Short mmCIF file of C-alpha atoms in Angstrom, two decimals:
data_model
loop_
_atom_site.label_atom_id
_atom_site.label_comp_id
_atom_site.label_asym_id
_atom_site.label_seq_id
_atom_site.Cartn_x
_atom_site.Cartn_y
_atom_site.Cartn_z
CA MET A 1 -15.73 -13.46 31.97
CA THR A 2 -12.27 -13.37 33.53
CA ASP A 3 -10.12 -10.27 33.43
CA ASP A 4 -7.67 -12.04 31.07
CA ILE A 5 -10.39 -12.93 28.57
CA ALA A 6 -11.87 -9.43 28.75
CA ALA A 7 -8.45 -7.91 28.11
CA SER A 8 -7.90 -10.21 25.14
CA LEU A 9 -11.29 -9.31 23.67
CA ASN A 10 -10.60 -5.60 24.11
CA ALA A 11 -7.28 -6.05 22.35
CA LEU A 12 -8.86 -7.98 19.49
CA ILE A 13 -12.08 -6.01 18.93
CA PRO A 14 -11.58 -2.50 20.36
CA LYS A 15 -14.60 -1.25 18.37
CA GLY A 16 -16.85 -3.95 19.81
CA TYR A 17 -17.09 -5.86 16.51
CA LEU A 18 -14.61 -7.74 14.32
CA ARG A 19 -13.03 -5.96 11.36
CA ALA A 20 -11.63 -8.56 8.96
CA ALA A 21 -9.24 -7.52 6.19
CA VAL A 22 -9.53 -9.60 3.03
CA ASN A 23 -7.51 -9.55 -0.17
CA VAL A 24 -10.06 -9.61 -2.98
CA ALA A 25 -7.35 -10.51 -5.49
CA ASN A 26 -6.96 -13.92 -3.84
CA ILE A 27 -9.98 -15.47 -5.52
CA ALA A 28 -9.15 -18.92 -4.18
CA LEU A 29 -10.14 -17.75 -0.71
CA VAL A 30 -12.32 -14.67 -1.20
CA GLN A 31 -15.15 -14.05 -3.64
CA LEU A 32 -17.49 -11.06 -3.77
CA ASP A 33 -20.96 -11.79 -5.07
CA PRO A 34 -21.63 -8.95 -7.55
CA ASN A 35 -25.38 -9.26 -7.13
CA THR A 36 -25.60 -9.24 -3.34
CA GLY A 37 -22.32 -7.59 -2.34
CA VAL A 38 -21.75 -10.48 0.08
CA PHE A 39 -18.26 -11.85 0.62
CA GLU A 40 -18.02 -15.61 0.15
CA GLY A 41 -15.28 -18.22 0.32
CA VAL A 42 -13.13 -19.89 2.94
CA SER A 43 -11.71 -16.73 4.51
CA PRO A 44 -15.02 -14.84 4.93
CA GLN A 45 -16.67 -17.98 6.30
CA LEU A 46 -13.92 -18.39 8.89
CA ALA A 47 -14.28 -14.72 9.82
CA ARG A 48 -18.02 -15.17 10.40
CA GLU A 49 -17.44 -18.24 12.54
CA PHE A 50 -14.76 -16.45 14.55
CA ALA A 51 -17.08 -13.48 15.13
CA GLU A 52 -19.84 -15.85 16.23
CA ARG A 53 -17.44 -17.39 18.72
CA LEU A 54 -16.56 -13.92 20.01
CA GLY A 55 -20.23 -12.97 20.27
CA CYS A 56 -20.06 -10.02 17.90
CA ARG A 57 -20.70 -9.11 14.28
CA VAL A 58 -18.06 -9.00 11.56
CA GLU A 59 -17.40 -6.30 9.00
CA PHE A 60 -15.17 -6.98 6.01
CA VAL A 61 -12.55 -4.47 4.93
CA ALA A 62 -11.61 -5.20 1.32
CA TYR A 63 -8.18 -4.50 -0.14
CA PRO A 64 -6.88 -4.99 -3.72
CA SER A 65 -3.69 -6.77 -2.65
CA ALA A 66 -1.82 -8.19 0.32
CA ALA A 67 0.56 -5.24 0.16
CA SER A 68 -2.29 -2.79 0.70
CA ILE A 69 -3.35 -4.70 3.82
CA LEU A 70 0.20 -4.61 5.16
CA GLU A 71 0.48 -0.88 4.49
CA ARG A 72 -2.45 -0.28 6.85
CA VAL A 73 -1.34 -2.55 9.68
CA ASP A 74 -0.91 0.34 12.13
CA GLN A 75 -3.74 2.54 10.85
CA ASP A 76 -6.54 0.96 12.93
CA GLU A 77 -8.50 -0.11 9.84
CA TRP A 78 -8.70 -3.83 10.63
CA ASP A 79 -8.45 -6.21 13.59
CA ILE A 80 -7.56 -9.44 11.79
CA ALA A 81 -6.17 -10.01 8.30
CA PHE A 82 -6.26 -13.07 6.08
CA LEU A 83 -2.69 -13.28 4.79
CA ALA A 84 -0.01 -15.79 3.90
CA ALA A 85 2.70 -16.30 6.50
CA ASP A 86 6.20 -15.26 5.46
CA PRO A 87 9.37 -14.52 7.44
CA ALA A 88 9.59 -11.07 5.88
CA ARG A 89 6.28 -10.12 7.52
CA GLU A 90 7.07 -11.30 11.03
CA ASP A 91 8.35 -7.89 12.11
CA ARG A 92 4.79 -6.54 11.72
CA LEU A 93 2.45 -9.49 12.14
CA LEU A 94 1.64 -12.42 14.40
CA PHE A 95 0.39 -15.43 12.44
CA SER A 96 -2.04 -18.15 13.41
CA PRO A 97 -1.43 -21.75 12.37
CA ALA A 98 -2.26 -22.25 8.69
CA TYR A 99 -5.90 -22.86 7.82
CA ALA A 100 -5.30 -23.46 4.10
CA LEU A 101 -2.49 -24.15 1.65
CA ILE A 102 -2.46 -22.25 -1.65
CA GLU A 103 -0.26 -22.93 -4.67
CA ALA A 104 1.61 -20.13 -6.39
CA THR A 105 2.79 -20.73 -9.93
CA LEU A 106 3.49 -18.99 -13.23
CA VAL A 107 1.52 -18.25 -16.38
CA VAL A 108 3.43 -18.06 -19.67
CA ARG A 109 2.65 -17.84 -23.36
CA GLU A 110 1.62 -21.13 -24.90
CA ALA A 111 4.42 -21.06 -27.46
CA THR A 112 7.25 -20.72 -24.94
CA PRO A 113 9.32 -23.75 -23.81
CA TYR A 114 9.00 -22.96 -20.08
CA ARG A 115 7.80 -25.82 -17.86
CA THR A 116 9.21 -25.02 -14.42
CA LEU A 117 10.48 -22.07 -12.41
CA GLN A 118 13.99 -23.30 -13.11
CA ASP A 119 13.33 -22.88 -16.84
CA VAL A 120 12.06 -19.34 -16.33
CA ASP A 121 14.93 -18.32 -14.06
CA ALA A 122 17.21 -17.32 -16.91
CA GLU A 123 19.06 -14.20 -17.99
CA GLY A 124 16.87 -11.75 -19.89
CA VAL A 125 13.60 -13.18 -18.58
CA GLU A 126 11.19 -10.79 -16.86
CA ILE A 127 8.46 -11.99 -14.49
CA CYS A 128 5.51 -9.77 -13.56
CA VAL A 129 4.89 -10.06 -9.82
CA THR A 130 2.56 -8.26 -7.40
CA ARG A 131 4.68 -6.25 -4.97
CA ASN A 132 4.89 -7.72 -1.45
CA ALA A 133 2.71 -10.73 -2.26
CA ALA A 134 3.93 -13.88 -0.52
CA TYR A 135 5.19 -15.19 -3.85
CA ASP A 136 7.03 -11.90 -4.48
CA LEU A 137 8.87 -12.26 -1.17
CA TYR A 138 9.75 -15.85 -2.06
CA LEU A 139 10.89 -15.11 -5.62
CA SER A 140 12.98 -12.19 -4.43
CA ARG A 141 14.95 -14.65 -2.32
CA ARG A 142 14.94 -17.51 -4.82
CA LEU A 143 15.60 -16.13 -8.32
CA ALA A 144 19.20 -16.08 -9.46
CA HIS A 145 18.90 -14.77 -13.03
CA ALA A 146 15.37 -13.68 -14.02
CA LYS A 147 14.25 -10.14 -13.25
CA ILE A 148 11.14 -9.29 -11.24
CA VAL A 149 8.96 -6.50 -12.62
CA HIS A 150 6.54 -5.32 -9.95
CA SER A 151 2.87 -4.50 -10.29
CA SER A 152 0.43 -3.06 -7.76
CA THR A 153 -2.17 -5.84 -8.08
CA PRO A 154 -2.39 -9.36 -9.55
CA GLY A 155 -4.67 -8.08 -12.29
CA GLU A 156 -2.12 -5.48 -13.29
CA ALA A 157 0.59 -8.15 -13.46
CA LEU A 158 -1.48 -10.11 -15.95
CA GLU A 159 -2.19 -6.99 -17.99
CA MET A 160 1.55 -6.30 -18.18
CA LEU A 161 2.12 -9.84 -19.47
CA VAL A 162 -0.57 -9.48 -22.12
CA GLU A 163 1.04 -6.29 -23.39
CA GLY A 164 3.89 -8.48 -24.62
CA LYS A 165 6.79 -6.82 -22.84
CA HIS A 166 7.43 -9.61 -20.32
CA HIS A 167 7.81 -13.40 -20.26
CA ALA A 168 5.73 -14.68 -17.31
CA ALA A 169 3.49 -13.61 -14.45
CA ALA A 170 3.29 -15.10 -10.97
CA GLY A 171 0.10 -15.62 -9.02
CA VAL A 172 -2.31 -17.87 -7.18
CA ARG A 173 -3.11 -20.91 -9.32
CA GLN A 174 -6.89 -20.38 -9.31
CA ALA A 175 -6.56 -16.81 -10.59
CA LEU A 176 -4.10 -17.81 -13.30
CA VAL A 177 -6.32 -20.67 -14.46
CA ARG A 178 -9.29 -18.31 -14.73
CA PHE A 179 -7.10 -15.94 -16.77
CA THR A 180 -6.12 -18.67 -19.25
CA ARG A 181 -9.72 -19.72 -19.75
CA ALA A 182 -10.31 -16.34 -21.37
CA ARG A 183 -6.97 -16.31 -23.22
CA LYS A 184 -6.11 -19.54 -24.97
CA ASP A 185 -2.63 -18.35 -26.00
CA PHE A 186 -1.41 -18.60 -22.40
CA ARG A 187 -0.92 -21.61 -20.10
CA VAL A 188 -0.32 -22.17 -16.40
CA LEU A 189 2.74 -24.16 -15.33
CA ALA A 190 1.71 -27.43 -13.71
CA GLU A 191 4.41 -27.33 -11.06
CA PRO A 192 3.92 -24.79 -8.24
CA PHE A 193 7.03 -22.95 -7.13
CA LEU A 194 5.54 -22.22 -3.72
CA VAL A 195 2.79 -23.49 -1.43
CA THR A 196 1.79 -20.64 0.87
CA ARG A 197 0.47 -21.13 4.40
CA GLN A 198 -2.68 -19.03 4.62
CA THR A 199 -3.26 -17.67 8.12
CA ILE A 200 -5.20 -15.19 10.20
CA ALA A 201 -2.83 -12.43 11.28
CA VAL A 202 -2.90 -9.62 13.81
CA SER A 203 -0.54 -6.74 14.44
CA CYS A 204 2.59 -7.56 16.44
CA SER A 205 1.45 -4.95 18.94
CA ARG A 206 -1.59 -7.06 19.91
CA HIS A 207 -0.24 -10.23 21.53
CA ALA A 208 -3.40 -10.90 23.56
CA ALA A 209 -5.45 -10.76 20.37
CA GLY A 210 -2.99 -13.12 18.73
CA ARG A 211 -3.67 -15.76 21.38
CA LEU A 212 -7.41 -15.74 20.66
CA VAL A 213 -6.79 -16.08 16.93
CA ARG A 214 -4.34 -18.95 17.36
CA GLU A 215 -6.77 -20.81 19.63
CA PHE A 216 -9.62 -20.40 17.13
CA VAL A 217 -7.65 -21.72 14.15
CA LYS A 218 -6.12 -24.54 16.17
CA GLU A 219 -9.55 -25.74 17.28
CA ALA A 220 -10.99 -25.39 13.77
CA ARG A 221 -8.20 -27.61 12.44
CA GLN A 222 -8.64 -30.17 15.19
CA GLN A 223 -12.38 -30.40 14.43
CA GLY A 224 -11.83 -30.70 10.66
CA PHE A 225 -13.46 -27.29 9.99
CA SER A 226 -17.16 -26.62 9.61
CA GLU A 227 -19.29 -27.99 6.77
CA ASN A 228 -19.47 -24.51 5.23
CA VAL A 229 -15.70 -24.06 5.21
CA VAL A 230 -15.17 -27.52 3.74
CA ARG A 231 -17.78 -26.85 1.04
CA ASP A 232 -16.19 -23.53 0.07
CA ALA A 233 -12.74 -25.11 -0.01
CA GLN A 234 -13.87 -27.95 -2.25
CA SER A 235 -15.71 -25.67 -4.67
CA ASN A 236 -12.60 -23.46 -5.09
CA GLY A 237 -9.95 -26.16 -5.16
CA VAL A 238 -8.46 -25.12 -1.83
CA ALA A 239 -6.53 -27.56 0.35
CA LEU A 240 -7.42 -27.06 4.00
CA ALA A 241 -4.60 -27.43 6.50
CA LYS A 242 -4.65 -30.55 8.63
CA GLU A 243 -3.78 -31.00 12.27
#
């Protein structure tokens, strides 16, 4: 092992194993088996394959939202984080190339006339949005008339909508579809307002670690991803990024 590679490994896994932060609210990419306690999905599978490449084990650090991962970026709780890339996060994080593309859209009451984000972006309309989610950062820049009402987690945003005080809630399409399956009086807008680039991120203070992460994702994309990643993507309706 060269000195450069050893230094990069030390920067990436200072504990000797890989600590991977996952957002359990992003059910398109992360699922926790309630019976076994095992994390499944595209992101955990990539973390396992990355750890295998590094020659170490992986431990998952679960967070209820992307914001909670970001809040701990300098607290030495995780080594890599599965997060969407956004310009507003670049002061704290280094992003790999995208490994998946996830649609963000809105859920509204069935009886409303809303069909697109443009319809919803009107005076007096309130949209429940998880604070510091990628779609929150986007909507904060994009909305001209509607008001954002923040929640701490995606689940809380949906609860706020159900209470009847607001007009829409933003989220990852898969989570919103699951919500409407249990509540027939709501529907998901067909048109996404954002397609987020899902990446593996490291702290800006760890450039050597960032190089290893970028190389891993780049090679995974070039090879078309493993059979396990492809299977998990297909079963959860996730579009994998292409080279």
